Amino acid sequence: MCITYLKDRRLFKLDTPHTTYVIGIVGEDGYPGHVYYGAYLEHMTGIEDVLRINEDPFTPDENARAKTAFLDSFPMEYAGHGVGDFRESAVRVKDAHGHSGVMLTYVSHEIIKGKEKLPGLPATFATEEEAATLKLYCKDEVTGLEAVLSYTVFEQVDAIARSVRFTNAGQEDLFLEKAMSCCLDMDNRDFEVLTLHGEATRERHKARRRLDYGSFSIGSVRGRSGHQDHPFMAVMIPETTEHQGEVYGFHFVYSGNFKATAAVNQFNSLRVLMGIHPEDFSWKLTSGESFQTPEVILTYSDKGLGGMTANLHQLYRNHLIRSKYLHRKRPILINNWEATYFDFNAEKLLDIAKESAALGIEMLVMDDGWFGNRYDDNRALGDWFVNEEKLNGGLKPLVEEINKLGMQFGIWFEPEMISEDSDLYREHPDWALSLPSRKPSLYRNQLVLDITRAEVREHILQQMFQVLHSANIAYVKWDMNRSLSDVGTAAWPADRQGEVYHRYVLGLYEMQERLLEEFPNLLLENCSAGGARFDPGMLYYSPQIWCSDDTDAIERLAIQESTAMLYPLSTMGAHVSVCPNHVMGRTTPFETRGMVALAGTFGYELDITRVSGEEKQMIARQVKLYHACNDIIREGDYYRLASYQENHLYDCFQINAPTGEECLVFYVQVLAEAKKRSRFITLQNLDKDADYLVYELEPQSDALWKEEGKRVSGAVLMKAGLQVERMKGDFQSRLYRLKRIECQETASTGSIAEQPA
Ligand code: DGJ
């Protein structure tokens, strides 16, 4: 069992393969204290001392004279509010008389096998053999608020999933005004914090800074996780690099408003909080009602950021992504968005499909513009019926033609939105979120549907179901192109308006669940104006998410690097598009565009009827390459070897096949340097006692790889490095495939083992 309770010491020990997490219950009142989180501890005699309960004046029961001094410094497992812990709280609750105050203390506990579902929320899952869950039952005696602090410990993965379930066990109404999913108090050992930031077309760029006295926060109050800050934070020792150093990662399995804080107090203690953003949040709990927070994933590694990445990839592949497509090679798709924008008809789509099918592309995705009177982005959202002028004869004949070409068909929806110029709005203007007496602010000329209402969700789903049942549709791209503003609804009473942001997200999750129930074979790709809702919550519903509307290969290096820091490559929507790139205006070689897209789900987003003969040949080769490499890319272990975001010159990553027999090394030279020398890149986790045949991608010929593989020892590749020959020109790329073979040298003599008989 990976959770043990040491009754005499009132300690809970939670073990994953390489980490230990310890909680202690302290004093007669039973304060749950955070004792330890870090590398695995086999023995823990004396560990309680780190709680400092023997240091004056902090003894809780004996020294009521200085109770606030205790509350303000004790490492709380889940910090209360208003009664003496002056640090930022994890929970805030207001009673029916307007008073705030809460301090949760231990009542009892339960240790169960496996993991319970979180009602209505995406969450990690595990069988009884794969995980165990500690449920700490706590209570605030005065308000009657009960809380179950849940900790799921995974048997095979160095990760812990935390969430909290609140119940009002009193008689009077309570208002939860803050309900974070995770609170972690640690002694500050001079930490740095890493977060991801951006904007539309520049998602998830890394930012690293030192933590000092005071509070550092990131978050979103936009109703979606957003382009700006990612619901992730890593706290690490300053020496941390890619492959060494201690890192604590926090990742929120949620797609709406969030806040993550790392605060250092007067004692140099660090408190990390993560959960739903308390701004505009209030949840009414009448007597007996409950509220479930989303969960936070905690992971610890002493093997640097790469160790954190490996843990998260393992967790998400095995315990978060449910889709049956997770381990399948996804169809190579061509999306018509950058090819046509709104200006297309059935004929144009068929032309694209014919050219694509001939080159081995496997699916056509019809993007925005096929419905209602959608000729531009000013209208028709909410009218999910086929625009017969564009698709005369409807969807069925078009899909049949495309299927005849041997291609599958996919379609775009933006189900959460409504245009003022739409039949839906004319019929139900009150279905848009809005504040009374205030004209709601438009973005892209659209408003947000009030999907907190069951009848709105039902109406949209029924329209979608009708479309999806009308033809053989294999894939849906679910888009969401604006943040929420004017968040008010007539559907909920005044004292529940603070629930709307979260109810919106619950409505979204319910809709996606229903869609997948209705179409169990559907391949769903989430998208939000590029990557504004690339988060673990959405991954529970779709195995892939569109990374960014910036399809420029060089910009994508940074976006995909940071995305892959948290998510498996198989989740990253990535396409080859035309040059000059529509966002950047930059021209990069077609090979490099292909190489970068190959490291994601892979597809095209260009007018294939207009590309040159030479580029068509390259597409056919890229298709072949995708089939040759995707199993490794999708299932393999990913290692970042060089970051263009950091060095501004080149990017390099390696993917080891799960069999251990092969690996791929991707290299992109962003800027050429005047130094006329090759570069050596040290590889990760090869067999030091084996040799490898290093094959380089053959740029032009029909064969993918150069015939002659160069023999290099695994030890040499890991210590001296793989030689990347000098390239001339910017934006050049190389791909290497390494095959493991038996070593020719004996370790002791260094002599050649293969002697003539
Ligand atoms: C934003 C998406 O990111 C694009 O790929 C495209 O689908 C447009 N929306 C369509 O409006």
PDB file of N, CA, C and O and ligand atoms in Angstrom, residues 337 367-368 374 412 444 477 479 481 527 529-530 546 549 605, ligand 1:
ATOM      1  N   TRP A 337      -8.773  26.092 -43.204  1.00  0.00           N
ATOM      2  CA  TRP A 337      -8.858  27.453 -42.662  1.00  0.00           C
ATOM      3  C   TRP A 337      -7.871  28.406 -43.333  1.00  0.00           C
ATOM      4  O   TRP A 337      -8.252  29.373 -43.989  1.00  0.00           O
ATOM      5  N   ASP A 367     -13.386  23.811 -41.871  1.00  0.00           N
ATOM      6  CA  ASP A 367     -13.316  24.724 -40.720  1.00  0.00           C
ATOM      7  C   ASP A 367     -14.484  25.709 -40.751  1.00  0.00           C
ATOM      8  O   ASP A 367     -15.492  25.500 -41.444  1.00  0.00           O
ATOM      9  N   ASP A 368     -14.343  26.784 -40.029  1.00  0.00           N
ATOM     10  CA  ASP A 368     -15.351  27.830 -39.863  1.00  0.00           C
ATOM     11  C   ASP A 368     -15.937  28.289 -41.210  1.00  0.00           C
ATOM     12  O   ASP A 368     -15.192  28.492 -42.165  1.00  0.00           O
ATOM     13  N   ARG A 374     -22.877  32.362 -42.632  1.00  0.00           N
ATOM     14  CA  ARG A 374     -21.516  32.649 -42.156  1.00  0.00           C
ATOM     15  C   ARG A 374     -20.589  32.915 -43.350  1.00  0.00           C
ATOM     16  O   ARG A 374     -19.887  32.008 -43.818  1.00  0.00           O
ATOM     17  N   TRP A 412     -15.874  21.692 -38.127  1.00  0.00           N
ATOM     18  CA  TRP A 412     -15.608  22.689 -37.084  1.00  0.00           C
ATOM     19  C   TRP A 412     -16.913  23.171 -36.457  1.00  0.00           C
ATOM     20  O   TRP A 412     -17.908  23.372 -37.152  1.00  0.00           O
ATOM     21  N   ARG A 444     -14.758  39.843 -31.568  1.00  0.00           N
ATOM     22  CA  ARG A 444     -14.925  39.230 -32.894  1.00  0.00           C
ATOM     23  C   ARG A 444     -16.405  39.257 -33.272  1.00  0.00           C
ATOM     24  O   ARG A 444     -16.941  38.328 -33.851  1.00  0.00           O
ATOM     25  N   LYS A 477     -13.665  19.595 -34.591  1.00  0.00           N
ATOM     26  CA  LYS A 477     -12.801  20.603 -33.974  1.00  0.00           C
ATOM     27  C   LYS A 477     -13.725  21.523 -33.192  1.00  0.00           C
ATOM     28  O   LYS A 477     -14.572  22.202 -33.785  1.00  0.00           O
ATOM     29  N   ASP A 479     -14.113  24.738 -31.202  1.00  0.00           N
ATOM     30  CA  ASP A 479     -13.387  25.999 -31.052  1.00  0.00           C
ATOM     31  C   ASP A 479     -14.081  26.898 -30.033  1.00  0.00           C
ATOM     32  O   ASP A 479     -15.264  26.695 -29.699  1.00  0.00           O
ATOM     33  N   ASN A 481     -13.698  31.152 -29.302  1.00  0.00           N
ATOM     34  CA  ASN A 481     -12.854  32.251 -29.759  1.00  0.00           C
ATOM     35  C   ASN A 481     -12.897  33.537 -28.955  1.00  0.00           C
ATOM     36  O   ASN A 481     -12.403  34.564 -29.415  1.00  0.00           O
ATOM     37  N   CYS A 527      -9.874  23.435 -29.232  1.00  0.00           N
ATOM     38  CA  CYS A 527      -9.182  24.581 -29.804  1.00  0.00           C
ATOM     39  C   CYS A 527      -9.804  25.810 -29.147  1.00  0.00           C
ATOM     40  O   CYS A 527     -10.983  25.792 -28.795  1.00  0.00           O
ATOM     41  N   ALA A 529      -9.275  29.799 -30.106  1.00  0.00           N
ATOM     42  CA  ALA A 529      -8.534  30.886 -30.743  1.00  0.00           C
ATOM     43  C   ALA A 529      -7.049  30.532 -30.750  1.00  0.00           C
ATOM     44  O   ALA A 529      -6.207  31.274 -30.274  1.00  0.00           O
ATOM     45  N   GLY A 530      -6.736  29.371 -31.264  1.00  0.00           N
ATOM     46  CA  GLY A 530      -5.389  28.815 -31.128  1.00  0.00           C
ATOM     47  C   GLY A 530      -5.373  28.011 -29.842  1.00  0.00           C
ATOM     48  O   GLY A 530      -6.231  27.173 -29.607  1.00  0.00           O
ATOM     49  N   TRP A 546      -5.498  22.002 -30.413  1.00  0.00           N
ATOM     50  CA  TRP A 546      -4.786  22.884 -31.351  1.00  0.00           C
ATOM     51  C   TRP A 546      -3.880  23.810 -30.527  1.00  0.00           C
ATOM     52  O   TRP A 546      -4.342  24.502 -29.623  1.00  0.00           O
ATOM     53  N   ASP A 549      -2.594  29.407 -33.280  1.00  0.00           N
ATOM     54  CA  ASP A 549      -2.852  29.816 -34.661  1.00  0.00           C
ATOM     55  C   ASP A 549      -1.580  30.282 -35.346  1.00  0.00           C
ATOM     56  O   ASP A 549      -1.597  30.608 -36.535  1.00  0.00           O
ATOM     57  N   GLU A 605      -2.400  22.780 -43.532  1.00  0.00           N
ATOM     58  CA  GLU A 605      -3.354  23.870 -43.441  1.00  0.00           C
ATOM     59  C   GLU A 605      -2.975  24.866 -44.521  1.00  0.00           C
ATOM     60  O   GLU A 605      -2.408  25.911 -44.250  1.00  0.00           O
TER      61      GLU A 605
HETATM   62  C1  DGJ B   1      -9.607  30.000 -34.339  1.00  0.00           C
HETATM   63  C2  DGJ B   1      -8.873  28.707 -34.585  1.00  0.00           C
HETATM   64  O1  DGJ B   1      -7.725  28.643 -33.818  1.00  0.00           O
HETATM   65  C3  DGJ B   1      -8.557  28.601 -36.074  1.00  0.00           C
HETATM   66  O2  DGJ B   1      -7.822  27.437 -36.314  1.00  0.00           O
HETATM   67  C4  DGJ B   1      -9.829  28.623 -36.864  1.00  0.00           C
HETATM   68  O3  DGJ B   1     -10.581  27.484 -36.585  1.00  0.00           O
HETATM   69  C5  DGJ B   1     -10.616  29.889 -36.536  1.00  0.00           C
HETATM   70  N1  DGJ B   1     -10.798  30.057 -35.127  1.00  0.00           N
HETATM   71  C6  DGJ B   1     -11.959  29.866 -37.214  1.00  0.00           C
HETATM   72  O4  DGJ B   1     -12.753  30.890 -36.828  1.00  0.00           O
END
